[in-house]
C-alpha cells in the first residue's frame, strides 16, 4: 500500500465545551444541543447521528435551555434573552429581551402555539408563537423565588413550575396558581439548605415528577397536590428529567436512572413508577437528557454526547443496538498548507499557526512559529462572535476566517523562523460572512460559501483582492454548504449542503457544470481526483461513491462497489469519514480517515467479500507469509489511531496526523463529585 513519512501531531489543545441543554424534535428526528461556550449543534438522528449543523457561540451568550416549536429552534439564557435561530444561515435570527432577569428555562405547549419561560424575578412569562417572531402575551402570578424549571401539561391548560423548596401549578389561562407542592429537604446537615427543583415533568394523567438538589425523584398527584412516592437516587443533585414512554433522571454522579410505569409485583394490577435501570456512561454531571423512540440521549460536563439504546426497543446485536459516544465534531478544525508544511488550528476565539519541523532523531518533532503581530503563533479574534470557519492556503501565504458577522483575510510572509502577518484592509463588500472557506490549489483564489448554497469567488494578488463571480445552484436550495473541495488543476469546485445536494462548478466557465444524483444520506467528506477528475464522496451511512465529472455519471468502480456492497465491518463503524485525499505516487490510492482510523483504498485490487477477516497491522505481521500476502492484496488497508482530528498528505508525500487523545481532554475537566468506591 506504500510507505509514508508521518508527522504525528499532538499539540492541538482542542477542548470541547460542556453540554448544557438538549431538545429533541421527534417529527424531524433532529437533536439540538447547546454548549457552555454558547455554540449550538444539530444532529440528524435519522442519518447515522450526523452532526448536520453548527451555530457558533458568542461571548456573553450562555444558553441555559432549548426548545423546538414545529421545526423552529428557540433558546433562553442567563443573559435574560430569548433567541430564535436561523437554521438556514446558521446564526441567531432575532433576540428578544425577557425583562425578567436571567432566564432559567423555556418550554412550549404541545400545540406549538405558545412558549413559557421561567425568570429570576419569579415570573412565568407566556409568549405567543407567530409566523416570523414571538410576541409577549402575559405574566402568570409572580412568585417570591426564581423559576428554575417548567413543564406544560399536554392539554396546554396547566403549567408546573419548579422553584426553591416547592413546585407551583398554574392555570395557563387565568395565570393564577392552583396548587403549591412543598418539596422535602435533605436529611442531617443538608436539612438547613434550600432544595432546588432542577427539573419537572407534567404527564398526561396529571402526574407531576420532580428532580431536586437533595437527590430525590418525587412523584406527585397533580389533581390533589399530594406526594405519591419518593425515590432517593443519589446523594447529590438530580439535574435533568426526560419523559416519554419511560422516565429518565440524570445526576451529578454521571448516572442516568430509568423509571418505568409498571406493576411492582407480578400479581399486582395497579401500576406505579418503578426504578428499573441505572446507566453509567459519564464521568461528570449529566446536565441534559433527551428521549427518542429507541434510545436515551445524555450529555454534560464531560463534553460527550452519549446515545444509549433501550434494548427492549431495538433488535439485539445490530448496529442500532450499539452504544454511541460522540466526542469530536464531524467537521475538520485543522487546515493544512500542503506546500509550506504549515498547520492552522481553529479554536472558538483564536487561531494557532504551526510549522512542521524535522525529527531530532528521538521521535520528537521540532515545531517553531513566531508571528510578528501575535503572541506564540496565535491570532486572536477581537469581537464577541466566535469563529465559524477558517482556511490556510496551500502555499501558506494566505489565512482567512469568518464569524457570522464578517470575514477576515491575512497575508503571511516568512523570514526564516519568523512569520509576519498583515491584515488585508479592503475586502469586497459582497463578502460579509461565510459558512465554509477554501483556497484554490495555486492560492490565487478564495472561495467563500454564503447564503442559499452560493459561493463567492475572490481573486487574490499582492496588490488587491478582487471580487470575480458568485456561483449559484439551480436547485433553489436554502440550506448552507458544509463541504467544499477545489480540484488540483483549478478546473472544478464541488460543494455539498445539508439537503444532500452536491453541486460541481466549472471554474473556467464560472457556471454550474453538473449536479450529482441526490443520495439520501448527507456527504461527510469529498475530494476531486487530481488526474482523473473523478469526484469521490463518502456519506454519513458510510457509503462511498465515485462520480466522473467529465462523463457526468458514476464510474465503473463505483457501480461495482455498490453492486457488491461494502464490507459489514466498514458499515458498522459509528464515526463518519471527515477527510479524504489521494496519493500522487499511486493514483489508485484513496486515503481517508474518521476519528479512530485512517485507511487506504486501492482501486486496482479486488474488493473484500463479506466473509473476509480484517487484521490490524501487528496481527498481520504475525501471520504466515502466504496468508499475509493474500490479505495485502485486498483493496482496503486500515490503520487504527488514537482520536484523529486530521490526516493530510503534504507536497513532499509525508503524512500529517493530528491526534487529540480523550485522556488529554479528560485531564483538563474539573474534578467530578466525590464518590465512595469499593475498598477505598
XYZ file of C-alpha atoms in Angstrom:
680
model
C 0.000 0.000 0.000
C 3.029 2.300 0.136
C 5.128 3.859 2.878
C 4.907 7.396 4.236
C 6.945 9.585 6.491
C 4.485 10.520 9.247
C 4.317 13.713 11.327
C 2.350 12.755 14.463
C 0.975 15.976 15.936
C -0.427 16.146 19.456
C -0.036 19.835 20.239
C -3.537 20.853 19.098
C -5.085 21.519 22.523
C -8.671 21.220 21.323
C -11.034 21.341 24.297
C -14.774 20.893 23.682
C -17.204 22.726 25.940
C -19.627 21.090 28.345
C -23.135 20.266 27.135
C -25.706 22.487 28.864
C -29.081 21.719 27.276
C -30.808 19.442 24.754
C -34.055 19.321 22.825
C -35.223 16.508 20.538
C -37.673 17.059 17.678
C -39.405 13.712 17.172
C -41.060 14.845 13.936
C -37.805 15.663 12.120
C -35.581 13.389 14.274
C -33.205 16.277 14.954
C -31.426 16.739 18.272
C -30.306 20.251 19.186
C -27.772 20.760 21.956
C -26.093 23.800 23.433
C -22.630 24.032 24.936
C -21.148 26.166 27.680
C -19.448 28.478 25.145
C -22.839 29.334 23.598
C -22.452 27.149 20.487
C -25.405 25.138 19.165
C -25.203 21.838 17.287
C -27.919 19.986 15.373
C -27.649 16.212 14.862
C -29.713 14.246 12.361
C -30.579 11.021 14.182
C -32.243 9.612 11.055
C -28.926 9.903 9.185
C -26.488 7.943 11.366
C -26.428 10.659 14.064
C -24.554 13.031 11.760
C -23.699 16.496 13.083
C -25.643 18.364 10.443
C -25.245 21.991 11.534
C -23.164 24.071 13.942
C -24.055 27.615 15.012
C -21.006 29.265 16.623
C -21.279 30.768 20.075
C -20.864 34.310 21.251
C -19.197 35.841 24.293
C -21.828 36.561 26.917
C -24.421 34.231 25.369
C -24.914 31.364 27.812
C -27.700 29.076 26.592
C -29.458 27.500 29.564
C -32.423 25.831 27.816
C -33.574 24.843 24.312
C -36.989 24.244 22.791
C -38.281 23.091 19.383
C -41.552 24.521 18.069
C -42.642 22.905 14.773
C -39.129 22.865 13.314
C -38.134 26.249 14.788
C -35.438 26.348 17.463
C -35.565 28.690 20.469
C -33.167 29.182 23.360
C -33.121 31.063 26.653
C -30.155 32.029 28.777
C -28.876 33.741 31.870
C -28.314 36.925 29.866
C -32.091 37.411 30.110
C -32.801 36.957 26.395
C -34.855 34.638 24.202
C -33.318 33.779 20.835
C -34.723 32.134 17.731
C -32.166 30.656 15.327
C -31.964 30.814 11.560
C -31.127 27.194 10.724
C -30.559 28.039 7.057
C -27.992 30.786 7.617
C -26.601 29.319 10.879
C -26.993 32.417 13.017
C -29.410 33.910 15.555
C -32.492 35.126 13.686
C -33.504 37.619 16.364
C -33.094 38.138 20.097
C -35.790 39.415 22.449
C -35.314 40.754 25.967
C -37.479 38.909 28.514
C -37.406 41.734 31.108
C -37.357 39.293 33.998
C -33.665 38.935 34.717
C -31.798 35.718 33.877
C -33.985 33.107 32.148
C -33.554 29.603 33.588
C -35.918 27.540 31.464
C -38.088 27.567 28.337
C -40.759 25.154 27.092
C -43.669 25.105 24.646
C -47.159 23.674 24.788
C -47.850 20.538 22.773
C -49.876 22.557 20.255
C -46.814 24.689 19.424
C -48.707 27.960 19.829
C -47.120 29.371 22.994
C -43.791 29.489 24.826
C -43.353 29.723 28.595
C -40.152 30.957 30.226
C -39.086 30.956 33.876
C -37.253 34.045 35.128
C -35.053 35.088 38.022
C -37.621 37.644 39.246
C -40.199 34.899 39.953
C -42.370 35.357 36.871
C -43.513 32.824 34.316
C -43.915 34.716 31.051
C -46.083 33.467 28.186
C -45.188 34.318 24.575
C -47.343 33.677 21.533
C -45.533 31.987 18.634
C -46.232 33.892 15.410
C -45.161 33.042 11.871
C -41.937 35.075 11.879
C -41.439 36.040 15.520
C -42.844 35.674 19.046
C -44.966 38.182 20.963
C -45.279 38.677 24.721
C -48.778 37.805 25.898
C -48.929 37.857 29.706
C -47.280 37.077 33.050
C -48.535 34.387 35.395
C -48.797 35.235 39.100
C -45.428 36.454 40.305
C -43.657 34.322 42.935
C -41.075 35.225 45.574
C -38.295 32.966 44.268
C -36.744 32.297 40.876
C -38.415 29.875 38.455
C -35.880 27.107 37.783
C -37.853 24.608 35.689
C -41.127 24.418 33.762
C -43.306 21.751 32.189
C -46.522 22.267 30.261
C -49.357 19.749 30.615
C -50.127 18.106 27.230
C -53.589 19.722 27.257
C -51.992 23.173 27.409
C -54.235 24.241 30.307
C -51.765 23.857 33.203
C -48.086 24.626 33.809
C -45.883 23.147 36.561
C -43.025 25.347 37.793
C -40.071 24.139 39.872
C -38.705 26.646 42.402
C -36.753 26.695 45.658
C -38.348 24.215 48.112
C -41.588 23.951 46.138
C -43.479 23.317 42.915
C -46.288 25.608 41.790
C -49.066 24.575 39.390
C -50.544 27.429 37.334
C -53.680 27.743 35.267
C -52.321 28.884 31.904
C -55.476 30.846 31.042
C -56.085 32.754 34.279
C -52.435 32.921 35.333
C -53.289 32.007 38.935
C -51.564 29.300 40.986
C -53.844 26.339 41.727
C -51.508 24.161 43.824
C -48.381 24.551 45.921
C -46.367 21.356 46.404
C -43.760 21.562 49.184
C -40.595 19.571 48.496
C -38.873 17.875 51.421
C -35.357 18.964 52.242
C -32.486 16.555 52.752
C -31.597 14.829 55.998
C -28.906 15.745 58.512
C -26.777 18.784 57.759
C -28.431 19.299 54.371
C -31.808 19.885 56.054
C -30.885 23.526 56.583
C -30.181 24.074 52.874
C -32.840 25.057 50.383
C -33.802 22.407 47.851
C -33.585 23.422 44.204
C -36.173 21.744 41.961
C -33.929 21.429 38.910
C -36.479 19.733 36.680
C -40.181 18.892 36.470
C -42.264 16.763 34.114
C -46.058 17.127 33.786
C -47.597 13.918 32.428
C -50.908 13.500 30.620
C -52.532 11.718 33.611
C -51.795 14.835 35.729
C -48.851 13.179 37.454
C -46.013 15.609 38.234
C -42.487 14.264 38.591
C -39.659 16.364 40.024
C -35.897 16.054 40.404
C -34.114 18.159 43.011
C -30.794 19.059 44.601
C -31.378 16.651 47.510
C -31.018 13.689 45.132
C -34.721 12.812 45.064
C -37.073 11.948 42.226
C -40.597 12.533 43.541
C -43.951 11.551 42.075
C -46.898 13.892 42.792
C -50.630 13.768 42.177
C -51.243 16.954 40.215
C -55.007 16.901 40.877
C -54.871 16.751 44.669
C -51.385 18.245 45.083
C -50.155 15.358 47.249
C -46.903 13.391 47.266
C -47.293 9.819 45.976
C -43.772 8.388 46.058
C -40.172 9.432 46.726
C -37.155 7.757 45.104
C -33.759 8.643 46.584
C -31.463 8.046 43.607
C -28.277 9.880 44.649
C -26.625 11.803 47.469
C -26.081 14.651 45.028
C -28.281 16.568 42.587
C -30.826 15.242 40.115
C -30.172 17.751 37.348
C -32.316 16.627 34.422
C -35.539 14.768 33.673
C -36.956 13.483 30.420
C -40.277 11.726 29.959
C -41.720 9.710 27.114
C -42.692 6.044 27.405
C -40.366 5.930 30.413
C -38.844 8.473 32.777
C -35.140 9.356 32.900
C -33.211 11.195 35.604
C -29.648 12.492 35.209
C -27.496 13.007 38.295
C -24.323 14.808 39.375
C -22.604 11.425 39.707
C -22.740 10.879 35.949
C -25.506 8.271 36.122
C -28.813 8.152 34.261
C -31.615 6.393 36.146
C -34.592 4.953 34.264
C -38.084 4.644 35.741
C -40.945 2.748 34.118
C -44.685 2.811 34.794
C -45.232 -0.860 35.591
C -46.563 -3.158 38.293
C -44.025 -3.585 41.057
C -45.023 -7.233 41.638
C -46.260 -9.964 39.324
C -49.730 -10.349 40.854
C -50.317 -6.616 41.313
C -52.583 -4.878 38.797
C -52.022 -1.280 39.879
C -49.100 0.375 38.120
C -46.592 2.789 39.598
C -43.302 4.433 38.688
C -40.585 1.883 39.460
C -36.825 2.351 39.190
C -35.660 -0.217 36.637
C -32.160 0.606 35.319
C -29.100 2.714 36.057
C -26.720 3.689 33.245
C -23.194 4.891 33.972
C -21.794 6.384 30.763
C -20.489 9.725 32.074
C -17.744 10.734 34.480
C -19.269 14.094 35.449
C -22.644 15.826 35.856
C -25.393 14.822 33.427
C -26.790 18.265 32.613
C -29.112 17.372 29.729
C -31.311 14.437 28.728
C -33.482 13.556 25.757
C -35.661 10.565 24.970
C -36.077 9.158 21.457
C -38.308 6.262 20.451
C -35.477 3.775 20.922
C -32.703 5.400 22.960
C -31.622 7.562 25.872
C -29.526 10.594 24.884
C -27.436 12.295 27.553
C -24.713 14.908 27.850
C -22.989 17.008 30.451
C -19.728 18.244 31.893
C -17.585 15.533 30.278
C -18.495 17.088 26.854
C -19.535 13.786 25.223
C -22.917 13.106 23.653
C -23.977 9.570 24.591
C -26.718 7.641 22.766
C -27.726 4.596 24.810
C -30.238 2.312 23.006
C -33.028 0.803 25.085
C -32.600 -2.882 24.321
C -36.313 -3.649 24.636
C -36.953 -1.170 21.784
C -34.303 -2.358 19.294
C -33.187 -5.656 17.829
C -30.236 -7.083 19.737
C -26.767 -7.491 18.204
C -27.443 -4.957 15.473
C -25.853 -1.618 14.655
C -28.901 0.130 16.109
C -28.332 -1.560 19.490
C -24.741 -0.299 19.856
C -23.791 2.392 22.367
C -22.549 5.592 20.701
C -20.313 8.263 22.170
C -19.829 11.389 20.065
C -16.749 13.159 21.410
C -15.445 15.152 18.425
C -17.024 17.401 15.782
C -17.913 15.887 12.419
C -16.030 18.656 10.622
C -12.333 19.377 10.491
C -10.899 22.116 12.707
C -7.466 21.746 11.095
C -6.345 23.358 7.838
C -3.113 22.280 6.186
C -0.772 24.339 3.996
C 0.490 21.367 1.976
C 3.250 23.164 0.104
C 4.539 25.137 3.090
C 4.275 22.434 5.771
C 2.009 24.629 7.914
C -0.951 23.747 10.131
C -3.800 26.042 11.183
C -5.764 25.070 14.300
C -9.188 26.615 14.858
C -10.468 27.411 18.350
C -13.679 29.287 19.072
C -11.883 32.539 19.934
C -8.483 32.326 18.232
C -6.358 30.546 15.625
C -2.983 28.871 16.043
C -0.463 28.587 13.213
C 2.270 25.945 13.401
C 5.165 24.993 11.149
C 6.149 21.342 10.926
C 9.811 20.710 11.714
C 12.235 17.827 11.398
C 12.676 14.988 13.849
C 15.633 15.264 16.215
C 16.221 11.527 15.956
C 14.349 10.660 19.156
C 10.882 10.710 17.640
C 10.131 14.262 18.775
C 9.467 16.873 16.172
C 10.648 20.451 16.408
C 7.918 22.937 15.601
C 8.542 26.658 15.715
C 6.360 29.505 14.666
C 6.559 33.163 15.591
C 4.118 35.741 14.303
C 5.307 39.331 14.458
C 1.899 40.767 15.351
C 0.750 37.966 17.621
C 1.958 36.037 20.624
C 3.244 32.487 20.405
C 1.834 31.708 16.958
C -1.682 32.666 17.984
C -4.024 35.079 16.183
C -6.899 36.222 18.412
C -10.189 37.483 17.091
C -11.261 40.744 18.706
C -15.040 40.582 18.973
C -17.972 38.822 20.623
C -18.751 36.379 17.791
C -16.878 33.090 17.741
C -15.075 31.765 14.669
C -17.240 29.518 12.485
C -14.732 28.505 9.770
C -11.127 29.096 8.716
C -8.693 28.134 5.956
C -4.969 28.251 5.183
C -3.813 28.467 1.569
C -1.695 25.562 0.215
C 1.323 27.874 -0.189
C 0.925 29.102 3.389
C 0.770 32.717 2.208
C -2.896 33.438 2.995
C -5.056 32.881 6.055
C -8.808 33.505 6.190
C -11.503 33.037 8.792
C -15.113 34.033 9.248
C -17.596 34.756 12.004
C -21.328 35.239 11.497
C -20.733 38.972 11.021
C -17.510 39.328 8.995
C -14.695 37.668 7.038
C -11.031 38.422 7.794
C -8.147 37.806 5.381
C -4.435 37.969 6.249
C -1.249 37.892 4.200
C 1.581 35.792 5.687
C 5.245 36.431 4.907
C 8.146 34.269 6.026
C 11.588 35.327 7.182
C 13.457 32.283 8.416
C 11.703 31.039 11.534
C 9.679 34.258 11.869
C 6.353 34.976 10.221
C 4.819 38.405 9.770
C 1.085 38.710 9.361
C -0.671 41.599 7.625
C -4.409 42.108 7.608
C -5.981 42.788 4.214
C -7.810 46.020 4.925
C -10.225 46.188 1.999
C -12.317 43.174 1.105
C -15.178 43.192 -1.436
C -18.400 44.356 0.219
C -20.238 41.291 -1.045
C -18.088 39.152 1.283
C -19.882 39.648 4.613
C -19.697 36.187 6.202
C -19.101 32.591 5.158
C -20.149 29.094 6.195
C -17.082 27.490 4.584
C -13.786 28.841 3.214
C -11.450 27.215 0.712
C -8.419 28.295 -1.362
C -7.579 27.157 -4.880
C -4.570 24.845 -5.252
C -2.413 27.679 -6.651
C -3.578 30.028 -3.835
C -4.800 32.596 -6.372
C -8.495 32.390 -5.425
C -10.558 32.293 -2.256
C -13.924 30.522 -2.298
C -16.485 31.507 0.345
C -19.857 29.773 0.676
C -22.671 32.087 1.737
C -26.482 32.026 1.832
C -28.577 29.591 -0.234
C -25.509 27.423 -1.046
C -23.983 30.149 -3.232
C -20.188 30.549 -3.496
C -18.340 33.861 -3.842
C -15.023 33.799 -5.742
C -12.337 36.315 -4.723
C -9.152 36.774 -6.789
C -6.037 37.220 -4.634
C -2.916 39.152 -5.567
C -0.153 41.050 -3.790
C -1.785 44.393 -4.558
C -5.525 43.762 -4.147
C -8.383 41.341 -3.543
C -10.981 41.493 -6.278
C -14.496 40.070 -6.487
C -14.853 37.800 -9.529
C -18.176 35.987 -9.529
C -20.908 34.319 -7.467
C -21.746 30.691 -8.234
C -25.344 29.656 -7.542
C -27.036 26.239 -7.744
C -30.164 25.843 -9.855
C -31.991 23.735 -7.273
C -33.133 26.756 -5.267
C -31.966 25.193 -2.008
C -31.785 27.380 1.087
C -29.530 25.055 3.089
C -25.928 26.016 3.959
C -22.833 24.451 2.399
C -20.879 22.287 4.848
C -18.275 20.816 2.443
C -16.230 22.450 -0.301
C -13.426 20.982 -2.427
C -11.389 22.510 -5.277
C -9.519 20.407 -7.840
C -5.719 20.498 -8.134
C -5.836 21.634 -11.780
C -8.066 24.618 -10.956
C -10.923 23.456 -13.211
C -13.569 22.328 -10.719
C -15.169 23.294 -7.434
C -17.536 20.905 -5.624
C -19.911 21.908 -2.818
C -22.226 19.852 -0.605
C -25.109 21.078 1.546
C -27.343 19.567 4.228
C -30.077 18.873 1.651
C -27.673 16.100 0.485
C -27.069 18.009 -2.757
C -23.608 18.045 -4.370
C -23.012 20.732 -6.997
C -19.946 20.883 -9.242
C -18.950 24.178 -10.883
C -16.626 24.856 -13.792
C -14.111 27.480 -12.667
C -13.099 28.215 -16.264
C -16.665 28.941 -17.404
C -17.788 30.212 -13.962
C -21.066 28.323 -14.069
C -22.709 25.150 -12.787
C -21.262 22.100 -14.539
C -23.422 19.322 -13.073
C -25.321 18.128 -10.021
C -24.527 14.680 -8.654
C -27.639 12.472 -8.272
C -29.005 13.126 -4.792
C -28.360 10.322 -2.307
C -30.470 10.020 0.844
C -27.548 10.390 3.278
C -25.566 13.581 3.860
C -21.990 13.754 2.463
C -19.328 13.891 5.185
C -16.174 14.099 3.013
C -15.348 14.536 -0.664
C -12.417 15.329 -2.941
C -11.668 15.598 -6.673
C -9.005 13.262 -8.060
C -6.050 15.288 -9.438
C -5.575 13.197 -12.611
C -8.919 11.571 -13.468
C -11.205 14.464 -12.367
C -13.414 11.941 -10.592
C -15.274 13.157 -7.517
C -15.079 10.697 -4.600
C -17.744 11.109 -1.904
C -18.326 9.416 1.451
C -21.692 9.747 3.186
C -22.893 9.572 6.784
C -24.117 5.993 6.286
C -20.511 5.070 5.255
C -21.362 4.532 1.568
C -18.673 5.502 -0.972
C -19.361 6.825 -4.487
C -17.137 7.932 -7.355
C -18.571 10.264 -9.997
C -16.897 11.188 -13.285
C -17.088 14.950 -13.827
C -16.166 14.535 -17.497
C -18.751 11.848 -18.304
C -21.288 13.135 -15.740
C -22.008 9.628 -14.473
C -20.885 7.191 -11.799
C -17.666 5.364 -12.658
C -17.430 1.649 -13.307
C -15.592 1.161 -9.989
C -18.402 2.937 -8.133
C -21.091 0.817 -9.809
C -19.195 -2.365 -8.999
C -18.777 -1.260 -5.379
C -22.496 -0.575 -4.975
C -23.436 -3.839 -6.671
C -21.198 -5.975 -4.462
C -21.773 -3.917 -1.320
C -19.326 -2.654 1.267
C -17.997 -4.947 3.983
C -20.268 -5.212 7.034
C -17.427 -4.152 9.356
C -17.000 -0.946 7.359
C -20.729 -0.189 7.537
C -20.808 -0.949 11.293
C -18.449 1.949 12.117
C -20.150 4.669 14.144
C -17.975 7.682 13.261
C -18.157 9.410 9.863
C -15.277 9.836 7.435
C -14.277 13.503 7.795
C -11.477 13.861 5.230
C -10.165 12.121 2.129
C -7.283 12.721 -0.240
C -5.265 10.924 -2.931
C -1.728 9.574 -3.198
C 0.119 11.338 -6.068
C 2.612 8.461 -6.287
C -0.194 5.977 -6.885
C -3.363 7.445 -8.460
C -5.358 4.333 -7.480
C -4.925 5.061 -3.760
C -7.675 6.875 -1.847
C -6.682 7.933 1.689
C -9.469 8.663 4.176
C -9.973 8.785 7.924
C -12.510 9.018 10.711
C -11.922 9.555 14.432
C -10.387 6.151 15.141
C -8.640 5.010 11.958
C -7.325 6.036 8.597
C -7.379 3.688 5.656
C -6.004 3.376 2.140
C -8.276 2.023 -0.588
C -6.505 0.667 -3.675
C -8.921 0.767 -6.604
C -6.779 -1.666 -8.619
C -7.210 -4.516 -6.131
C -10.285 -6.732 -5.662
C -12.922 -5.763 -3.133
C -13.079 -7.815 0.097
C -16.150 -10.032 0.345
C -18.400 -10.277 3.403
C -16.519 -13.294 4.814
C -13.114 -11.593 4.737
C -11.472 -11.049 8.123
C -9.675 -7.784 8.808
C -6.500 -7.676 10.895
C -4.617 -4.832 12.478
C -1.009 -4.304 11.433
C 0.527 -6.148 14.402
C -1.611 -9.242 13.810
C -0.965 -9.076 10.077
C 2.806 -9.161 10.590
C 2.469 -12.290 12.739
C 0.633 -14.272 10.032
C 2.421 -16.792 7.785
C 3.785 -15.306 4.566
C 1.178 -16.796 2.135
C -1.753 -15.686 4.305
C -0.238 -12.247 4.874
C 0.297 -11.786 1.136
C -3.315 -12.706 0.349
C -4.592 -10.116 2.834
C -2.248 -7.465 1.450
C -3.869 -7.957 -1.958
C -7.280 -6.835 -0.722
C -8.498 -3.387 -1.607
C -8.742 -1.854 1.874
C -5.949 -1.413 4.418
C -6.926 0.212 7.730
C -4.652 1.679 10.420
C -6.059 2.246 13.893
C -5.000 5.520 15.513
C -5.940 7.427 18.659
C -8.695 10.007 18.183
C -7.807 11.614 14.868
C -8.705 15.197 14.068
C -6.919 15.366 10.716
C -4.862 13.228 8.329
C -3.434 15.166 5.389
C -0.824 14.495 2.705
C 1.872 17.129 2.174
C 3.547 18.007 -1.122
C 6.671 16.045 -0.100
C 4.426 12.926 0.207
C 4.633 12.834 4.004
C 1.534 12.376 6.143
C 0.428 14.788 8.864
C -1.599 13.023 11.550
C -3.218 15.340 14.128
C -4.368 13.446 17.224
C -6.212 14.523 20.352
C -6.378 11.662 22.897
C -9.524 11.652 25.013
C -7.382 11.192 28.120
C -5.830 14.614 27.474
C -9.304 16.157 27.324
C -10.415 14.312 30.466
C -7.350 15.560 32.359
C -8.476 19.170 31.796
C -12.019 18.645 33.090
C -12.946 19.823 36.595
C -12.914 17.163 39.293
C -16.132 15.107 39.498
C -18.151 14.819 42.696
C -16.537 12.553 45.262
C -17.937 9.038 45.099
C -17.422 6.217 47.544
C -15.747 3.308 45.782
C -15.222 -0.248 46.922
C -12.121 -0.801 49.115
C -11.351 2.927 49.439
